[in-house]
Amino acid sequence: MTSLHVSAPAFEHHRDTFGIGEPRPRLSWTVTTDIPDWIQQAYEIELGDGLSTGRVESNESALVPWPGAPLGSRERRAARVRVHGADGSASDWSEWSYGETGLLDPADWHATAAAPPLELLGAPDGPALLLRRGFTLRAPIERARLYITAHGIYEAEINGRVVGDDVLAPGWTSYHHRLRYRTHDVTGLLREGANAIGATLADGWYRGRVGFGGGKSGIYGERTALIAQLEIAYIDGTTDMIVTDDEWRCASGPVTEAGLYDGEKHDARLHPAGWSEAGFDDSSWLPADALTHDPALLVAPTGPPVRRVQTLPPTEVLTGPNGETLVDFGQNLVGRLRIRVQGPAGHTVTLRHAEVLENGALAVRPLRAAAAEDRYTLRGDAEPETFEPRFTTHGFRYAQIDGWPGAFDPADVVAVVCHTDMRPVGAFECSDPLLNRLHTNVVWSMRGNYVDLPTDCPQRDERLGWTGDIQVFAPAAAFLYDCAGPLSSWLADLAAEQAEVGTVPHYVPWVPLVFGVSATAAWGDAAVLVPWTLYERTGDLGLLRRQYPSMTAWVDQVATLTRDHLWDEGFQFGDWLDPAAPSDNPGKARTDRALVATAYHAWSARVVADTAALLGHDADAARYAELAGHVRTAFRREFVTPSGRLACDTQTAYALALTVDLFDGPEQRERAGRRLVELVAADDHRIGTGFVGTPLICDALCSVGAYGTAYQLLTQRNRPSWLYPVTMGATTIWERWDSMLPDGSVNPGEMTSFNHYALGAVADWMHRTVAGLAPAEPGYRRISVRPRPGGGLTHARAAHHTPYGEAEVNWRRDGERLTVAVRVPLNTTAIVDLPGEPAVEAGPGQHVFHCTLPDPL
Ligand code: BGC
């Protein structure tokens, strides 16, 4: 008996299909079968409204166009699919999957912004306020939806129960351009008769303090507000709507201070029992002000929200130098503590957080002006009380717990890991435990730096959507997590900010802090390279189409900043955090900034030319290809000697010029490659690159055949190197190669985060070259299997859930004999290119290949 099974179709890049914003959601499915060499010949899609495509001759199965009429607001549609093989086989119908649109038209919004009255508002990051109203439902309910967002961050409750499981909702977007709302199915929380709805509203990014150098507050407005629309459909066919307006009433509650950086202060004695339940007497509460807001700014999410994703128990309890209780969670993470505590009313427990210890105590200097301190004041119940802050997160491995009443029991504390609830899709392991830890550290840094947006770091007074950081990390990110949905939201913000301020800001959302906007290479190039990476990894041409104006605007703007196509003026971050830069001047890199900027200009111009060609903009394609050519010529004229040396003799310069292919022909490349190998050897095979060179250097070395040197860099343990932090006990990627010095002290510089993913971009090379799994065509429609074993490894494996199903490369080495097990998803082919062997094609299914490794690799 053969089996042929097709998954229920997925809608766009969604994990949560309540309240999607696409009227024509594209559908994707994967097929599993034991029929050898099965290939999809045709598909049929059926929608719940009776529409059927009939048999469509096509082997497409990822992001297939919506076959039905465009959906209107609040439309719920089921979809299922059936596939036919080229061999005449046919699957059964898949399970149904469901998608439901949110409010697609601004005119659907009837809610005003209910703002707590001025007399309740404290200073920014002050109290979180309560809003509520009671209401009566006159009949049995068929279904109910809550469409909700806020100016601020909120947690909603209905009849005493928290709605959904979002954390820090609605997350941070460029609020004055795009404010995400969420749709919740609240049918089960309501009942006929008396009901109540409420929300706790904190300042968050909207009104709270954001940014370094003192930061700013009130960035988006001086008043927080809740925007909620509860729509009820009764069984009898009638409807009702409860919206935020001036009938809502407000009061302060138990959260006396809530700041994203400083933490939360919660006095449980101030909790008005039953405040979000029916029958609560709110006559002493003050009416909300009904403010206007622009419903055209409200957008549905394209990815999952932040959630509590995992809890970790303490691994050890330590005593600090002053007798303080320190809890070690064994992992640097992002989230907060949940405690269970019992004690007298009015007693306060204080929770402080840090990523590392210095001299046995919390090292808080790297947090700069983020207090990262939560406080809980007990109600004094007869039962233990549970506290977890709701309007803050911290980056920490260690917590100091002060004021615990009675004997401290570590079983009463867990760390709650919070981040965007993306689906993990990639795995890597190999025979070297240190490299495995390095890879695990990359995964944890991705998790910690995806609290609703891709950030630089999660712990200090920063946590901004730095463009350069995600530009270099996007390939690794896209392998590890399904981040197309979340990143496409961030890219929409990037485009909106870019259109407003006239360039790609240094971080998105943009907040003017100590410096203004200016175009900077490698950072601004995120506008081009992040969408391109997502296209390569998911095949989503629609995303490229949407970002195209932003991509071209960036390259066009840079073209105006160049002289003879050289970008040699204006502020640049350059090869930020070059290990040779002094601690107090992280921008003082060895690599010429003009070289970095001009190389990136050539790179982005070429990618925009390729994008234009894909989208059918032929004139643009020719124009940008020509521009890329001019920039290459200018680069060579300025920086390359005829024999292939660079005017700037650094690892980053060669890595960049080789990656962007800026040399003139194979001789120059070969000479440049040799020089790069010499430079790395002269540094005793220690890394000499910052943010710009680090993601590229191993690929650059391999592109000139220097695999051995790439492995020597990767497996180096002396500082600076990728493994030095691992030998120092790191559990995340550090901002600096030596955020911690060998004597255990924290680097004296300012930039000493212990959780920055940028230098972890090397993980992508590990996936593609150490294990040997990469897309050969967009979306892994063709897969490249090209392991290049080295570094003394005897085994490596990478697996990735591609849009077509699970792909895997798993090799073992016994002496010179290499055995490679490959899994190729259905509807794809693999090009298997083993060392010293001609490349061969492999169809779907499991394969095992053998070869003898040529010497030396
Ligand atoms: C951030 C970086 C960022 C950089 C710009 C820092 O403060 O943490 O990761 O890219 O500034 O150079």
Coordinates of N, CA and C and ligand atoms in Angstrom, one line a residue, residues 212 368 455-457 460 462-464 466-470 506-507 515 523 571-574 576-577 586-587 691 735 750-751 753 756 758, ligand 1:
F212 N 18.6 55.1 23.7 CA 19.8 55.3 24.5 C 20.1 56.8 24.7
R368 N 23.4 49.8 31.0 CA 23.3 51.3 30.9 C 22.1 51.8 31.7
T455 N 15.8 43.2 16.8 CA 16.5 44.2 17.6 C 18.0 43.9 17.6
D456 N 18.8 44.9 18.1 CA 20.2 44.8 18.3 C 20.5 44.0 19.5
C457 N 19.8 44.3 20.6 CA 20.0 43.7 21.9 C 18.8 43.8 22.7
R460 N 19.7 46.4 27.4 CA 20.0 47.7 27.8 C 19.0 48.7 27.3
E462 N 18.2 50.2 24.8 CA 18.3 50.4 23.4 C 17.2 49.5 22.7
R463 N 17.5 48.2 22.5 CA 16.5 47.3 22.0 C 15.8 47.8 20.7
L464 N 16.6 48.4 19.8 CA 16.0 49.0 18.6 C 16.1 48.2 17.4
W466 N 17.7 47.9 14.8 CA 18.9 48.4 14.0 C 18.9 47.6 12.7
T467 N 19.0 48.4 11.6 CA 18.9 47.8 10.3 C 20.1 46.9 9.9
G468 N 21.3 47.4 10.3 CA 22.5 46.7 10.0 C 22.5 45.3 10.6
D469 N 22.1 45.2 11.8 CA 22.1 43.9 12.5 C 21.3 42.9 11.8
I470 N 20.1 43.2 11.4 CA 19.2 42.2 10.8 C 19.7 42.0 9.3
H506 N 18.6 54.5 10.6 CA 19.5 53.6 11.2 C 18.8 52.4 11.9
Y507 N 17.6 52.7 12.4 CA 16.8 51.6 13.0 C 15.3 51.9 12.7
F515 N 21.3 61.3 17.4 CA 21.7 61.7 16.0 C 20.5 61.6 15.1
W523 N 23.9 49.3 6.8 CA 22.7 49.4 7.6 C 21.5 49.7 6.6
F571 N 28.5 60.4 7.1 CA 28.8 59.5 8.2 C 28.6 58.0 7.8
Q572 N 29.4 57.1 8.3 CA 29.3 55.7 8.1 C 29.5 54.9 9.4
F573 N 28.8 53.8 9.6 CA 29.2 53.0 10.7 C 30.4 52.1 10.4
G574 N 30.5 51.9 9.1 CA 31.7 51.1 8.6 C 31.7 49.7 9.2
W576 N 31.8 48.2 11.9 CA 31.5 48.4 13.3 C 32.0 47.3 14.2
L577 N 32.6 47.7 15.3 CA 33.1 46.7 16.2 C 34.2 45.8 15.7
P586 N 34.0 52.1 19.1 CA 33.7 50.9 18.4 C 33.7 51.1 16.9
G587 N 33.5 52.4 16.4 CA 33.5 52.6 15.0 C 34.8 52.8 14.4
F691 N 31.1 44.0 12.2 CA 29.7 43.6 11.7 C 29.7 43.4 10.2
E735 N 27.9 40.9 21.7 CA 28.0 42.1 20.8 C 29.5 42.3 20.4
E750 N 31.4 50.7 26.1 CA 30.0 50.9 26.3 C 29.2 49.8 25.7
M751 N 29.7 49.2 24.5 CA 28.9 48.3 23.8 C 29.3 46.9 24.2
S753 N 27.0 44.3 25.2 CA 25.8 43.4 25.3 C 26.3 42.0 25.3
H756 N 23.7 39.8 21.2 CA 23.6 40.5 20.0 C 23.8 39.5 18.9
A758 N 24.4 39.8 15.7 CA 25.1 40.1 14.4 C 26.3 39.2 14.2
Ligands
BGC1 C1 23.8 48.8 18.4 C2 24.2 48.0 17.2 C3 24.1 48.9 16.0 C4 25.1 50.0 16.2 C5 25.3 51.0 15.1 C6 24.7 50.0 18.5 O1 24.3 50.8 19.6 O2 23.7 48.0 19.5 O3 24.1 46.8 17.1 O4 24.1 48.3 14.8 O5 24.8 50.7 17.4 O6 26.5 51.0 14.8

